[in-house]
Short mmCIF file of C-alpha atoms and ligand atoms in Angstrom, two decimals:
data_model
loop_
_atom_site.label_atom_id
_atom_site.label_comp_id
_atom_site.label_asym_id
_atom_site.label_seq_id
_atom_site.Cartn_x
_atom_site.Cartn_y
_atom_site.Cartn_z
CA UNK A 1 -72.84 66.21 -37.07
CA UNK A 2 -73.20 65.23 -40.65
CA UNK A 3 -70.75 63.14 -42.51
CA UNK A 4 -68.81 65.43 -45.02
CA UNK A 5 -68.16 62.34 -47.69
CA UNK A 6 -64.96 64.33 -49.09
CA UNK A 7 -63.07 63.23 -45.49
CA UNK A 8 -61.65 60.37 -45.30
CA UNK A 9 -64.12 57.33 -43.91
CA UNK A 10 -61.50 55.41 -41.61
CA UNK A 11 -62.11 52.84 -40.09
CA UNK A 12 -60.42 51.42 -36.57
CA UNK A 13 -59.57 48.18 -35.15
CA UNK A 14 -59.18 48.26 -31.52
CA UNK A 15 -61.70 51.34 -30.16
CA UNK A 16 -60.52 51.34 -26.49
CA UNK A 17 -59.45 54.32 -24.94
CA UNK A 18 -56.64 55.60 -27.95
CA UNK A 19 -59.22 54.47 -30.45
CA UNK A 20 -62.60 55.70 -29.08
CA UNK A 21 -61.08 59.27 -28.35
CA UNK A 22 -60.33 59.60 -32.18
CA UNK A 23 -63.22 57.41 -33.37
CA UNK A 24 -65.03 60.88 -31.44
CA UNK A 25 -62.57 63.75 -32.90
CA UNK A 26 -62.85 62.10 -36.25
CA UNK A 27 -66.38 62.28 -35.83
CA UNK A 28 -66.48 65.40 -34.68
CA UNK A 29 -64.56 67.42 -38.09
CA UNK A 30 -66.93 65.50 -40.38
CA UNK A 31 -65.29 62.12 -41.21
CA UNK A 32 -67.06 58.58 -41.02
CA UNK A 33 -66.30 56.34 -38.57
CA UNK A 34 -66.46 52.71 -38.22
CA UNK A 35 -65.41 50.73 -35.69
CA UNK A 36 -63.89 46.64 -36.61
CA UNK A 37 -63.92 44.27 -34.47
CA UNK A 38 -63.27 41.11 -33.78
CA UNK A 39 -66.63 39.50 -32.07
CA UNK A 40 -69.44 42.95 -32.39
CA UNK A 41 -71.49 42.68 -29.38
CA UNK A 42 -73.71 45.40 -31.56
CA UNK A 43 -74.08 46.43 -34.71
CA UNK A 44 -73.76 50.04 -32.89
CA UNK A 45 -71.97 51.05 -30.31
CA UNK A 46 -72.57 54.56 -28.11
CA UNK A 47 -69.59 55.82 -27.34
CA UNK A 48 -68.73 59.20 -24.38
CA UNK A 49 -66.54 61.61 -24.15
CA UNK A 50 -65.89 63.44 -20.65
CA UNK A 51 -64.26 66.35 -21.11
CA UNK A 52 -63.39 68.38 -17.97
CA UNK A 53 -67.43 69.77 -17.50
CA UNK A 54 -67.58 68.75 -21.76
CA UNK A 55 -69.26 65.75 -22.90
CA UNK A 56 -69.80 64.31 -26.63
CA UNK A 57 -70.73 61.11 -27.74
CA UNK A 58 -71.72 59.30 -30.88
CA UNK A 59 -73.13 56.24 -31.87
CA UNK A 60 -71.07 54.37 -34.11
CA UNK A 61 -71.28 51.70 -36.55
CA UNK A 62 -70.09 48.36 -35.69
CA UNK A 63 -68.22 45.36 -38.32
CA UNK A 64 -66.92 42.25 -38.14
CA UNK A 65 -63.09 41.71 -38.71
CA UNK A 66 -64.55 39.03 -41.07
CA UNK A 67 -66.96 39.79 -43.03
CA UNK A 68 -66.54 41.71 -46.74
CA UNK A 69 -66.29 45.47 -45.92
CA UNK A 70 -64.45 47.02 -48.32
CA UNK A 71 -62.92 49.45 -48.66
CA UNK A 72 -60.82 49.64 -45.33
CA UNK A 73 -58.43 52.46 -45.68
CA UNK A 74 -57.24 54.75 -44.15
CA UNK A 75 -57.49 51.95 -41.32
CA UNK A 76 -56.35 53.17 -37.92
CA UNK A 77 -54.89 50.43 -35.21
CA UNK A 78 -55.33 51.19 -31.64
CA UNK A 79 -55.13 47.46 -30.42
CA UNK A 80 -52.95 47.19 -27.78
CA UNK A 81 -49.82 45.34 -29.18
CA UNK A 82 -50.45 41.97 -28.03
CA UNK A 83 -53.69 41.92 -28.95
CA UNK A 84 -53.08 43.23 -32.49
CA UNK A 85 -51.64 40.02 -34.27
CA UNK A 86 -54.86 38.43 -33.40
CA UNK A 87 -56.75 41.11 -34.48
CA UNK A 88 -55.81 42.28 -37.65
CA UNK A 89 -54.74 38.88 -39.42
CA UNK A 90 -58.37 38.21 -40.28
CA UNK A 91 -58.07 41.90 -42.35
CA UNK A 92 -54.92 41.13 -43.89
CA UNK A 93 -57.41 39.55 -47.02
CA UNK A 94 -59.43 42.53 -46.90
CA UNK A 95 -56.55 45.30 -47.85
CA UNK A 96 -55.53 46.15 -50.78
CA UNK A 97 -52.35 47.06 -52.08
CA UNK A 98 -51.25 50.83 -51.07
CA UNK A 99 -53.96 50.96 -48.55
CA UNK A 100 -53.09 53.28 -45.86
CA UNK A 101 -52.92 51.54 -42.25
CA UNK A 102 -51.83 53.68 -39.10
CA UNK A 103 -50.44 51.96 -36.02
CA UNK A 104 -51.09 54.63 -32.57
CA UNK A 105 -50.09 52.00 -29.91
CA UNK A 106 -47.46 51.16 -27.28
CA UNK A 107 -44.46 49.04 -28.17
CA UNK A 108 -43.03 48.12 -31.16
CA UNK A 109 -42.68 45.39 -33.86
CA UNK A 110 -46.05 44.49 -35.10
CA UNK A 111 -45.09 47.30 -37.80
CA UNK A 112 -42.15 45.09 -38.94
CA UNK A 113 -44.39 41.97 -38.66
CA UNK A 114 -47.24 43.98 -40.86
CA UNK A 115 -44.14 44.89 -43.76
CA UNK A 116 -43.62 41.13 -43.55
CA UNK A 117 -47.06 40.26 -44.26
CA UNK A 118 -47.52 42.85 -46.46
CA UNK A 119 -45.39 44.91 -48.01
CA UNK A 120 -47.82 46.42 -50.45
CA UNK A 121 -49.01 48.46 -48.04
CA UNK A 122 -48.67 51.98 -46.67
CA UNK A 123 -47.46 51.90 -43.02
CA UNK A 124 -47.46 54.79 -40.62
CA UNK A 125 -46.95 54.58 -37.25
CA UNK A 126 -47.16 57.18 -34.29
CA UNK A 127 -47.46 58.36 -30.87
CA UNK A 128 -49.42 59.78 -28.51
CA UNK A 129 -48.89 61.03 -24.93
CA UNK A 130 -52.92 61.80 -24.69
CA UNK A 131 -53.91 60.42 -21.76
CA UNK A 132 -57.57 58.80 -21.28
CA UNK A 133 -58.79 56.34 -19.30
CA UNK A 134 -61.97 54.06 -19.38
CA UNK A 135 -64.43 53.66 -16.30
CA UNK A 136 -66.02 51.64 -18.20
CA UNK A 137 -66.74 50.33 -21.82
CA UNK A 138 -68.06 52.84 -23.60
CA UNK A 139 -67.27 55.51 -21.47
CA UNK A 140 -64.04 57.83 -21.91
CA UNK A 141 -62.37 60.67 -19.54
CA UNK A 142 -59.85 62.90 -20.75
CA UNK A 143 -56.88 62.25 -18.30
CA UNK A 144 -54.34 65.22 -20.39
CA UNK A 145 -53.93 66.72 -24.22
CA UNK A 146 -51.12 65.61 -25.29
CA UNK A 147 -49.48 65.42 -28.33
CA UNK A 148 -49.91 62.79 -31.75
CA UNK A 149 -47.14 62.25 -34.22
CA UNK A 150 -47.64 60.69 -37.31
CA UNK A 151 -44.76 59.27 -39.58
CA UNK A 152 -43.82 56.98 -41.94
CA UNK A 153 -40.58 55.83 -43.27
CA UNK A 154 -40.32 56.46 -47.25
CA UNK A 155 -40.93 59.69 -48.64
CA UNK A 156 -44.65 58.75 -50.25
CA UNK A 157 -45.57 57.39 -46.58
CA UNK A 158 -44.17 61.14 -45.56
CA UNK A 159 -46.36 62.81 -47.11
CA UNK A 160 -49.64 60.56 -46.41
CA UNK A 161 -48.31 60.97 -43.21
CA UNK A 162 -48.32 64.93 -43.61
CA UNK A 163 -51.75 65.29 -45.57
CA UNK A 164 -53.36 62.50 -42.10
CA UNK A 165 -52.19 64.94 -39.93
CA UNK A 166 -53.08 68.26 -41.70
CA UNK A 167 -56.69 66.40 -41.46
CA UNK A 168 -56.13 65.27 -37.39
CA UNK A 169 -55.33 68.98 -37.15
CA UNK A 170 -58.96 70.37 -37.85
CA UNK A 171 -59.87 68.63 -34.48
CA UNK A 172 -57.69 71.52 -32.58
CA UNK A 173 -55.43 68.72 -31.11
CA UNK A 174 -51.79 68.51 -31.21
CA UNK A 175 -51.21 66.87 -34.05
CA UNK A 176 -48.26 66.78 -36.07
CA UNK A 177 -46.18 64.66 -39.48
CA UNK A 178 -42.46 64.35 -38.27
CA UNK A 179 -39.18 63.04 -41.03
CA UNK A 180 -38.21 61.14 -37.12
CA UNK A 181 -41.15 59.25 -36.27
CA UNK A 182 -38.53 55.97 -35.98
CA UNK A 183 -36.39 57.79 -33.37
CA UNK A 184 -39.22 59.56 -31.14
CA UNK A 185 -40.75 55.88 -31.58
CA UNK A 186 -37.42 54.23 -30.13
CA UNK A 187 -37.17 57.07 -27.11
CA UNK A 188 -40.95 56.19 -26.17
CA UNK A 189 -40.58 52.72 -26.06
CA UNK A 190 -36.55 52.94 -23.88
CA UNK A 191 -38.90 55.26 -21.12
CA UNK A 192 -42.09 52.55 -21.12
CA UNK A 193 -39.22 50.01 -21.41
CA UNK A 194 -38.23 51.57 -18.40
CA UNK A 195 -41.03 52.58 -16.52
CA UNK A 196 -44.02 49.69 -17.33
CA UNK A 197 -42.26 46.17 -16.10
CA UNK A 198 -41.12 47.97 -12.80
CA UNK A 199 -44.20 49.37 -11.71
CA UNK A 200 -44.95 45.88 -12.31
CA UNK A 201 -42.19 44.15 -10.44
CA UNK A 202 -43.12 46.66 -7.51
CA UNK A 203 -46.49 47.02 -7.92
CA UNK A 204 -46.42 50.44 -7.27
CA UNK A 205 -47.34 54.24 -9.29
CA UNK A 206 -45.14 55.55 -11.98
CA UNK A 207 -43.70 58.41 -9.68
CA UNK A 208 -43.06 55.68 -7.16
CA UNK A 209 -40.16 54.20 -8.69
CA UNK A 210 -38.37 57.25 -8.48
CA UNK A 211 -37.97 56.70 -4.53
CA UNK A 212 -36.31 53.10 -5.22
CA UNK A 213 -33.19 52.93 -5.18
CA UNK A 214 -33.33 49.50 -6.34
CA UNK A 215 -35.59 50.53 -9.22
CA UNK A 216 -33.82 53.38 -10.11
CA UNK A 217 -30.69 51.37 -10.66
CA UNK A 218 -32.89 48.69 -12.40
CA UNK A 219 -34.29 51.85 -14.70
CA UNK A 220 -30.40 52.50 -15.37
CA UNK A 221 -29.50 49.38 -16.05
CA UNK A 222 -32.20 48.52 -18.89
CA UNK A 223 -31.96 52.50 -20.21
CA UNK A 224 -28.12 51.70 -20.39
CA UNK A 225 -28.98 47.93 -23.05
CA UNK A 226 -32.03 49.86 -24.78
CA UNK A 227 -29.22 52.58 -25.59
CA UNK A 228 -26.81 50.60 -27.08
CA UNK A 229 -29.74 48.91 -29.19
CA UNK A 230 -30.96 51.72 -30.09
CA UNK A 231 -27.60 53.03 -31.69
CA UNK A 232 -27.01 50.11 -33.27
CA UNK A 233 -30.25 50.59 -35.42
CA UNK A 234 -28.51 53.42 -36.19
CA UNK A 235 -30.54 55.94 -33.50
CA UNK A 236 -28.43 58.38 -31.47
CA UNK A 237 -28.91 57.53 -28.16
CA UNK A 238 -27.16 57.30 -24.41
CA UNK A 239 -28.14 55.87 -21.23
CA UNK A 240 -28.57 59.43 -19.25
CA UNK A 241 -30.59 60.78 -21.70
CA UNK A 242 -33.55 57.46 -21.81
CA UNK A 243 -32.71 57.79 -18.52
CA UNK A 244 -33.52 60.85 -17.21
CA UNK A 245 -36.59 61.10 -20.18
CA UNK A 246 -37.73 57.58 -17.97
CA UNK A 247 -37.42 59.36 -14.47
CA UNK A 248 -38.89 63.32 -16.05
CA UNK A 249 -42.12 61.12 -17.36
CA UNK A 250 -42.35 58.92 -14.28
CA UNK A 251 -42.43 61.77 -12.19
CA UNK A 252 -44.98 63.85 -14.64
CA UNK A 253 -47.39 60.59 -14.61
CA UNK A 254 -46.56 60.23 -10.90
CA UNK A 255 -49.84 59.43 -9.97
CA UNK A 256 -50.35 56.80 -12.86
CA UNK A 257 -50.77 52.86 -12.94
CA UNK A 258 -48.61 52.20 -15.57
CA UNK A 259 -50.53 50.52 -18.80
CA UNK A 260 -48.09 47.11 -17.65
CA UNK A 261 -49.30 46.96 -14.46
CA UNK A 262 -53.49 47.73 -15.22
CA UNK A 263 -53.19 44.74 -17.39
CA UNK A 264 -51.72 43.08 -14.57
CA UNK A 265 -54.38 43.87 -12.09
CA UNK A 266 -56.66 42.99 -15.01
CA UNK A 267 -55.06 39.52 -15.73
CA UNK A 268 -55.07 40.39 -19.08
CA UNK A 269 -51.87 39.71 -21.46
CA UNK A 270 -49.20 42.46 -20.97
CA UNK A 271 -47.35 44.38 -23.81
CA UNK A 272 -43.51 42.79 -22.32
CA UNK A 273 -42.69 41.17 -25.58
CA UNK A 274 -43.39 44.61 -27.88
CA UNK A 275 -41.65 46.72 -25.02
CA UNK A 276 -38.29 45.25 -22.96
CA UNK A 277 -39.17 41.69 -24.91
CA UNK A 278 -38.63 43.45 -28.19
CA UNK A 279 -35.07 44.87 -26.60
CA UNK A 280 -33.76 41.42 -25.97
CA UNK A 281 -34.71 39.93 -30.23
CA UNK A 282 -33.67 43.18 -31.77
CA UNK A 283 -30.50 42.84 -29.30
CA UNK A 284 -29.81 39.04 -30.27
CA UNK A 285 -30.54 39.98 -33.67
CA UNK A 286 -27.13 41.95 -33.72
CA UNK A 287 -25.88 39.79 -31.51
CA UNK A 288 -25.74 40.83 -27.99
CA UNK A 289 -26.64 40.37 -25.02
CA UNK A 290 -29.39 42.86 -22.96
CA UNK A 291 -29.52 40.65 -19.11
CA UNK A 292 -31.68 43.29 -17.52
CA UNK A 293 -34.41 43.31 -20.18
CA UNK A 294 -34.34 39.86 -20.51
CA UNK A 295 -34.39 38.77 -16.85
CA UNK A 296 -37.29 41.57 -16.47
CA UNK A 297 -39.19 40.03 -19.66
CA UNK A 298 -39.48 36.67 -18.16
CA UNK A 299 -40.29 38.03 -15.30
CA UNK A 300 -43.68 40.05 -16.57
CA UNK A 301 -44.17 37.02 -19.02
CA UNK A 302 -44.24 34.74 -16.29
CA UNK A 303 -47.22 36.43 -14.54
CA UNK A 304 -49.67 35.73 -16.90
CA UNK A 305 -49.48 32.68 -19.17
CA UNK A 306 -48.61 33.41 -23.21
CA UNK A 307 -49.74 31.25 -25.70
CA UNK A 308 -47.39 27.99 -26.77
CA UNK A 309 -44.79 28.94 -30.05
CA UNK A 310 -44.90 32.77 -28.96
CA UNK A 311 -41.17 33.39 -27.91
O1 KPL B 1 -46.99 55.19 -21.44
C1 KPL B 1 -47.31 54.90 -20.17
C2 KPL B 1 -47.54 53.64 -20.06
O2 KPL B 1 -48.50 53.39 -19.05
O3 KPL B 1 -48.05 52.73 -20.97
C3 KPL B 1 -46.31 55.67 -19.35
C4 KPL B 1 -45.83 56.78 -19.96
C5 KPL B 1 -45.54 54.85 -18.85
C6 KPL B 1 -47.53 56.46 -18.85
O4 KPL B 1 -48.58 55.79 -17.33
#
């Protein structure tokens, strides 16, 4: 497919499973796509996607994050939350005021950090229920088509989210711009807080949590604290609604290894600081304790050495 010069030229930081998927999807509708990496292994990456029996592939140009590559906007960030600060910091001086940055990743906290560093950027956030795994670095296998929701906090950002959603819908995927992206991100965060670290504690797939009374009790305690913090942050939530949603997702993704357990098994840093750790931080800002989240955060952090100075 020849790139259409009237379509956006996307830069993707962190082309793992979701980033690689969107690289191929955006390429399929004629967008130019460049991958941005901290330490590129080669000037091109051959990404391949298997979706049922259909395979698509493309060679994408790769540029180093610290190389002079302007303009970078729109920039899609799909790094794991735990890798984002290191990956994004060298890019910050290369972003211009008003540039669009779209964060599509698990967990929360990175957008706040980015807004503090660069209040002049147009920062959008997105969540997805697409399921994709990577048997090898550059081979993606679609596990299930989900929905991607994009939004922004200001009217201008919401308009930008709408434009991006319209463009991404051309891929044929379920993509929507939503006015309440923060509420939806909190709901997704609650589900991740209730499932991911407990699969790590019990070394089990998501669905197995539902068969363990002690895991269900811990899920409920975590949800109760998340609901309090959500309400303090201005988002309606109850323990029952978050717990029910977490149980439903654990059931639907029953045989999945959660991303956190996969990280622990592969001895990679986890996203705990951007999930339950974020709840603890936000609760402290409001002057309250969240012992169930603090305990599981400490437990998961102890599994992997964290850089000195990180909280
Ligand atoms: O998002 C997930 C994750 O593993 O990070 C869930 C929803 C728990 C599915 O595995």
